[in-house]
PDB file of N, CA and C in Angstrom:
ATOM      1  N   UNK A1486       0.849  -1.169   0.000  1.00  0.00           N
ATOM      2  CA  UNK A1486       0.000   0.000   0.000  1.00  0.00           C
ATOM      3  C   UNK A1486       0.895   1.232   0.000  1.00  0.00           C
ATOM      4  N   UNK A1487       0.683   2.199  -0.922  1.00  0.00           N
ATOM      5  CA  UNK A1487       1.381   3.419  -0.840  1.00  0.00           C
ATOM      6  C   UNK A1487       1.078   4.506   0.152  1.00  0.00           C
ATOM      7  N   UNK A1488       1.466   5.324   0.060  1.00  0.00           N
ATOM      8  CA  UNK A1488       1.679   6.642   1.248  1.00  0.00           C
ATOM      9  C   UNK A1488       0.055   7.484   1.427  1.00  0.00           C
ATOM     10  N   UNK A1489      -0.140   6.991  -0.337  1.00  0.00           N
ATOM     11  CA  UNK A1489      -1.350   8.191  -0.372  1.00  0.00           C
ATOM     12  C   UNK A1489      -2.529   7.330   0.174  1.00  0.00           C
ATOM     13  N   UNK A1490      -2.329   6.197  -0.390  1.00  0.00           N
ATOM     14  CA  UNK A1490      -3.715   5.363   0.414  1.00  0.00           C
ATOM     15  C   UNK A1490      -3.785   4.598   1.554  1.00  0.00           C
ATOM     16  N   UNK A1491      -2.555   4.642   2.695  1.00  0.00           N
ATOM     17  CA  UNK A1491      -2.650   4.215   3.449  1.00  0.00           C
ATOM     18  C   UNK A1491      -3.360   5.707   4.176  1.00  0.00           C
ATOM     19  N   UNK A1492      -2.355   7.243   3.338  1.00  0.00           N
ATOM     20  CA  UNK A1492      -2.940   8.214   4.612  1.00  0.00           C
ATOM     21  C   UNK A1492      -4.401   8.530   4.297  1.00  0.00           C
ATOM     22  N   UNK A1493      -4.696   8.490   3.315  1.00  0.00           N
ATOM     23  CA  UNK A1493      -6.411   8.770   2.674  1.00  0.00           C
ATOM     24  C   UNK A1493      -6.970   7.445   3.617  1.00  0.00           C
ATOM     25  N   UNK A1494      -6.907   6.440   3.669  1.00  0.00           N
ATOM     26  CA  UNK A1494      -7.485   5.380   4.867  1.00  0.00           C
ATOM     27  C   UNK A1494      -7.651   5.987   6.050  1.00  0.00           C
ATOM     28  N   UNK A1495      -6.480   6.547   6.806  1.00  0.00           N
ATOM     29  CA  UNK A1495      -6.205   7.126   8.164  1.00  0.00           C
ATOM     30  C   UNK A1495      -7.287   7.925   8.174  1.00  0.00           C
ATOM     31  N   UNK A1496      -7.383   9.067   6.981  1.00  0.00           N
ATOM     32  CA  UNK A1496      -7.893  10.527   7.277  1.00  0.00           C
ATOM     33  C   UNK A1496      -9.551   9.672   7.307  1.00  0.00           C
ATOM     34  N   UNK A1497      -9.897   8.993   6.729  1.00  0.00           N
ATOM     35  CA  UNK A1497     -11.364   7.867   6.535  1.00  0.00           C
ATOM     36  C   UNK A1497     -11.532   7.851   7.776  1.00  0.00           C
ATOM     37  N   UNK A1498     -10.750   6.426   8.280  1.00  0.00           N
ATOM     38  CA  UNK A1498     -11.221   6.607   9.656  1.00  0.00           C
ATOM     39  C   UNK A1498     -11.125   7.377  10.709  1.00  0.00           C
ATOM     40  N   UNK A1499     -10.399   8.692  10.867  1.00  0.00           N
ATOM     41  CA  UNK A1499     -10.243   9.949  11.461  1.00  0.00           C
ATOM     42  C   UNK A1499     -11.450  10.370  11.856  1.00  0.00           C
ATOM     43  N   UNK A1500     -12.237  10.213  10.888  1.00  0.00           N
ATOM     44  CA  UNK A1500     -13.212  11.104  10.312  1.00  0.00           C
ATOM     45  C   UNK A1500     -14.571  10.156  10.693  1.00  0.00           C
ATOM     46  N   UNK A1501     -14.448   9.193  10.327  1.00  0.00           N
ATOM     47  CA  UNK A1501     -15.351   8.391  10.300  1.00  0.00           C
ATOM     48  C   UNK A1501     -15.609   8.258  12.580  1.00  0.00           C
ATOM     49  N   UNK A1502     -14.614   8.179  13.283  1.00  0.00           N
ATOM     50  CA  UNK A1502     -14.612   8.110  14.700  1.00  0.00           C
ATOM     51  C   UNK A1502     -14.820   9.714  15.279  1.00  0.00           C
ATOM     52  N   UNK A1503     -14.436  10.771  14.284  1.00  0.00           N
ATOM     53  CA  UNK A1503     -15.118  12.173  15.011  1.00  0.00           C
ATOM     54  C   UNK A1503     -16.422  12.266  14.817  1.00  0.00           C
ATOM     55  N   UNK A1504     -17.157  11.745  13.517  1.00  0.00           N
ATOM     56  CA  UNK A1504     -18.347  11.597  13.208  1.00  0.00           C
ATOM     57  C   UNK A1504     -19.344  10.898  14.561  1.00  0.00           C
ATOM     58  N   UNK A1505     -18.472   9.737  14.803  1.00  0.00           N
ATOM     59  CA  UNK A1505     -19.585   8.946  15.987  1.00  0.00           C
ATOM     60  C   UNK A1505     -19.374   9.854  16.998  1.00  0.00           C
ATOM     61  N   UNK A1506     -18.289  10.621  17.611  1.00  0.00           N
ATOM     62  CA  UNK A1506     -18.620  11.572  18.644  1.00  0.00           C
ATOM     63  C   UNK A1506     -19.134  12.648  18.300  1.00  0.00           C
ATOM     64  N   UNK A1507     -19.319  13.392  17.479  1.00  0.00           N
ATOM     65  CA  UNK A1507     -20.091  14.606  17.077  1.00  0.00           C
ATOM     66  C   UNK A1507     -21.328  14.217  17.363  1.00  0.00           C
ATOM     67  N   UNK A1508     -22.046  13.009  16.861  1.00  0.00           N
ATOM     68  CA  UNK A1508     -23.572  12.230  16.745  1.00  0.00           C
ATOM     69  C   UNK A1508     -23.697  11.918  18.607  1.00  0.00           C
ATOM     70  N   UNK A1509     -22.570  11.500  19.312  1.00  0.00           N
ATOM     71  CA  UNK A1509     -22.663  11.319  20.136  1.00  0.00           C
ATOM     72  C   UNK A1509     -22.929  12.154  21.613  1.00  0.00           C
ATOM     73  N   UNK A1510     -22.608  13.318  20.929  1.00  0.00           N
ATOM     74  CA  UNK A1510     -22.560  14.413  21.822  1.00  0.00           C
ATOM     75  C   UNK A1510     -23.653  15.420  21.425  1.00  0.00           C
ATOM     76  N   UNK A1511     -24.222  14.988  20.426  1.00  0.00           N
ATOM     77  CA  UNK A1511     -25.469  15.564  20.163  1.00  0.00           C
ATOM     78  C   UNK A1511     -24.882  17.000  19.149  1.00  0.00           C
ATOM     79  N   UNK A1512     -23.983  16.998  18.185  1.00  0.00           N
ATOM     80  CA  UNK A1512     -23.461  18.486  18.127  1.00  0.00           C
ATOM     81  C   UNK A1512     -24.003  18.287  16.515  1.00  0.00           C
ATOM     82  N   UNK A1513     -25.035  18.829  16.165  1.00  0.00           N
ATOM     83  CA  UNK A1513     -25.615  18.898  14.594  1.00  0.00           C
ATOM     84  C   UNK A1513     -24.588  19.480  14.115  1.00  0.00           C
ATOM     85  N   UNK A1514     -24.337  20.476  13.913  1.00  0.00           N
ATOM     86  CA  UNK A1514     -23.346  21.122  13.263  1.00  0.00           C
ATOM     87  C   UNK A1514     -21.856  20.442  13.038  1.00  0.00           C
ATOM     88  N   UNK A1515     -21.213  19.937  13.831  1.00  0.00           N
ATOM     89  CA  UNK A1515     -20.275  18.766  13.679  1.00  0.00           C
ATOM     90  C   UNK A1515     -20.685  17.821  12.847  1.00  0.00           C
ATOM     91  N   UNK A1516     -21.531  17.046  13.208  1.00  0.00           N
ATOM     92  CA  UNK A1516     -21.966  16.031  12.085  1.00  0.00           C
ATOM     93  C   UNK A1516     -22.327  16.586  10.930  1.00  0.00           C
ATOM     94  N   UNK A1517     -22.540  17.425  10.800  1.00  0.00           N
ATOM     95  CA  UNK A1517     -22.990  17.703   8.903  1.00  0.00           C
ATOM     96  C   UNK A1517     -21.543  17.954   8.692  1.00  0.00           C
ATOM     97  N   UNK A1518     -20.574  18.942   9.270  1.00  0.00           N
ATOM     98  CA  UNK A1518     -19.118  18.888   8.598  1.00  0.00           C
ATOM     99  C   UNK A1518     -18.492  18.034   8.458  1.00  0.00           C
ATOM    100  N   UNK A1519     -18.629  16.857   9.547  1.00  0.00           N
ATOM    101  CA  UNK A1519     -17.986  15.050   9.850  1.00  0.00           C
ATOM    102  C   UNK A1519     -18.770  14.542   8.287  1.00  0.00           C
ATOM    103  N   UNK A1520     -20.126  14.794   8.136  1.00  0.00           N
ATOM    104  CA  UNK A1520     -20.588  13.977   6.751  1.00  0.00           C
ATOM    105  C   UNK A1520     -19.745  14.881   5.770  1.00  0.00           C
ATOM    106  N   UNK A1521     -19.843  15.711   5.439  1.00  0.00           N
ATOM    107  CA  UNK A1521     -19.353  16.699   4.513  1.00  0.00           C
ATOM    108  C   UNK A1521     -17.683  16.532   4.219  1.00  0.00           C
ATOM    109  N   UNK A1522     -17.155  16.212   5.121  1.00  0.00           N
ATOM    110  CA  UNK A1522     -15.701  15.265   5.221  1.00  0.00           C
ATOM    111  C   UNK A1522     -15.545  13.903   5.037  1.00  0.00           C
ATOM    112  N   UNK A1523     -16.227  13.420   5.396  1.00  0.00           N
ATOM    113  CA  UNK A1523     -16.462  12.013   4.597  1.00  0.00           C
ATOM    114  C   UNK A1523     -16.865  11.837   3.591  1.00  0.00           C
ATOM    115  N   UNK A1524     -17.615  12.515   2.866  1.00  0.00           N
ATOM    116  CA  UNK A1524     -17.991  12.573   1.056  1.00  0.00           C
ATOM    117  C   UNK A1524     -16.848  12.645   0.617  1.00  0.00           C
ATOM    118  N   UNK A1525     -16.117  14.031   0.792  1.00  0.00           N
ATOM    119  CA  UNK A1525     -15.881  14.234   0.292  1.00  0.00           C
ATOM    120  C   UNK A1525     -14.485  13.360  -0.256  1.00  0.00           C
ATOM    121  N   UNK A1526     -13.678  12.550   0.998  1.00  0.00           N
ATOM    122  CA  UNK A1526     -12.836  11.429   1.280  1.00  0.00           C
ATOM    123  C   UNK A1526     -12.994  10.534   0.731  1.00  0.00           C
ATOM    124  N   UNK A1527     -14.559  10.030   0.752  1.00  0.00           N
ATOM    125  CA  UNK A1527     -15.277   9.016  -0.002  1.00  0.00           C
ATOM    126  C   UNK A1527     -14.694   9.155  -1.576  1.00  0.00           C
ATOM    127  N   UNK A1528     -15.021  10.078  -2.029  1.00  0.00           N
ATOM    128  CA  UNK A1528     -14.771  10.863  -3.430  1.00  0.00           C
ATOM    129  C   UNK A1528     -13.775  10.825  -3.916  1.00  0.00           C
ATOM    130  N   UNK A1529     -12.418  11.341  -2.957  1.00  0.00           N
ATOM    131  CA  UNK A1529     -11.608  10.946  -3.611  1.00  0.00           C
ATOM    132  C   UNK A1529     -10.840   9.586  -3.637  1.00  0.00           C
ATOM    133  N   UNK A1530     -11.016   9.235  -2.999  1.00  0.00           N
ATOM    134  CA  UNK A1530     -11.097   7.558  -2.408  1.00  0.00           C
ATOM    135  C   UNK A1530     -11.650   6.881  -4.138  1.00  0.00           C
ATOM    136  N   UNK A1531     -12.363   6.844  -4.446  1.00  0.00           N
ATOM    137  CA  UNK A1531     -13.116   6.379  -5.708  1.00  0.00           C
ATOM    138  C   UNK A1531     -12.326   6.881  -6.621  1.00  0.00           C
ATOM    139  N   UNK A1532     -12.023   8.472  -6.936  1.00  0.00           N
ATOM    140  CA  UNK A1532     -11.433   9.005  -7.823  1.00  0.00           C
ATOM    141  C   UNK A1532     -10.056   8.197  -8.247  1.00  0.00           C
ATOM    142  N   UNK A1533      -9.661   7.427  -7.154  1.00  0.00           N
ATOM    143  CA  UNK A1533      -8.167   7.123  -6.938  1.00  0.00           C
ATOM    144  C   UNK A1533      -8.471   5.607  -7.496  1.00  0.00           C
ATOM    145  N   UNK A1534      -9.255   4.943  -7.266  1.00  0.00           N
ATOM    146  CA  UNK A1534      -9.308   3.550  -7.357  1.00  0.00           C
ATOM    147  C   UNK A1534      -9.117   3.267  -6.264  1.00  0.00           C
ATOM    148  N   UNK A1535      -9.129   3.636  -5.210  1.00  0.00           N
ATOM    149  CA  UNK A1535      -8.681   3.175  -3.139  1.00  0.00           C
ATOM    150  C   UNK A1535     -10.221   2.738  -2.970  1.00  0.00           C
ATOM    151  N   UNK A1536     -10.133   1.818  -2.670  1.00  0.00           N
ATOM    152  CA  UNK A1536     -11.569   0.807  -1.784  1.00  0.00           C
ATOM    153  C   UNK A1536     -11.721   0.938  -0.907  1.00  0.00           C
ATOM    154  N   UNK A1537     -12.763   1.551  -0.020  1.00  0.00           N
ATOM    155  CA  UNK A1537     -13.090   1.561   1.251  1.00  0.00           C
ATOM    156  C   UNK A1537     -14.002   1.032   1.881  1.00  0.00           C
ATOM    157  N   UNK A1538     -13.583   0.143   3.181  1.00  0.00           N
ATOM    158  CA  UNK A1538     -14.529  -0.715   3.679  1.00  0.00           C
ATOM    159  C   UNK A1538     -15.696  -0.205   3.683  1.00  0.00           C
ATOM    160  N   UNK A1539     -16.837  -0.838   3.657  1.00  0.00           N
ATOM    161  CA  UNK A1539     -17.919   0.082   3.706  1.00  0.00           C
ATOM    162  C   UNK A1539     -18.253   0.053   5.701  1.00  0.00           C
ATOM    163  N   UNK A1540     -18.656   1.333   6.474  1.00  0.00           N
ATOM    164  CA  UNK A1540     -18.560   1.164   7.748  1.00  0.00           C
ATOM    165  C   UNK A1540     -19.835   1.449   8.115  1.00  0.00           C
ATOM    166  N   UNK A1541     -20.651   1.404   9.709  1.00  0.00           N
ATOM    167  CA  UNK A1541     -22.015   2.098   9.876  1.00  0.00           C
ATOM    168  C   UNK A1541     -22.060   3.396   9.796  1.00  0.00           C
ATOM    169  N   UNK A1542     -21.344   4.059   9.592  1.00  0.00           N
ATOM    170  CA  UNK A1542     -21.525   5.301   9.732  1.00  0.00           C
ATOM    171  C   UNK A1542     -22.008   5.801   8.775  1.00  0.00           C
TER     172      UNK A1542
END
């Protein structure tokens, strides 16, 4: 695995574990930027050919 898709993974799940505490702490506004960061990761994730597990979040 190279540099870019191990750190594009990292920044995934970064993102993907601030998301469950934003939801968790009740903070709307966090979670729409936590989703809005994950699209957009998602995105380039695809753009790249990088596969990402699919998670509950």
């Amino acid at each position: 695995m190279d540099a870019f898709t191990a750190g594009l993974l990292q920044r995934i799940r970064a993102t993907e574990s601030d998301l469950t505490r934003a939801r968790d702490e009740g903070d709307d506004f966090l979670v729409e930027v936590e989703l809005a960061e994950l699209d957009d990761l998602r995105r380039l994730a695809a753009e790249h050919g990088v596969e990402v597990g699919v998670s509950g979040v």
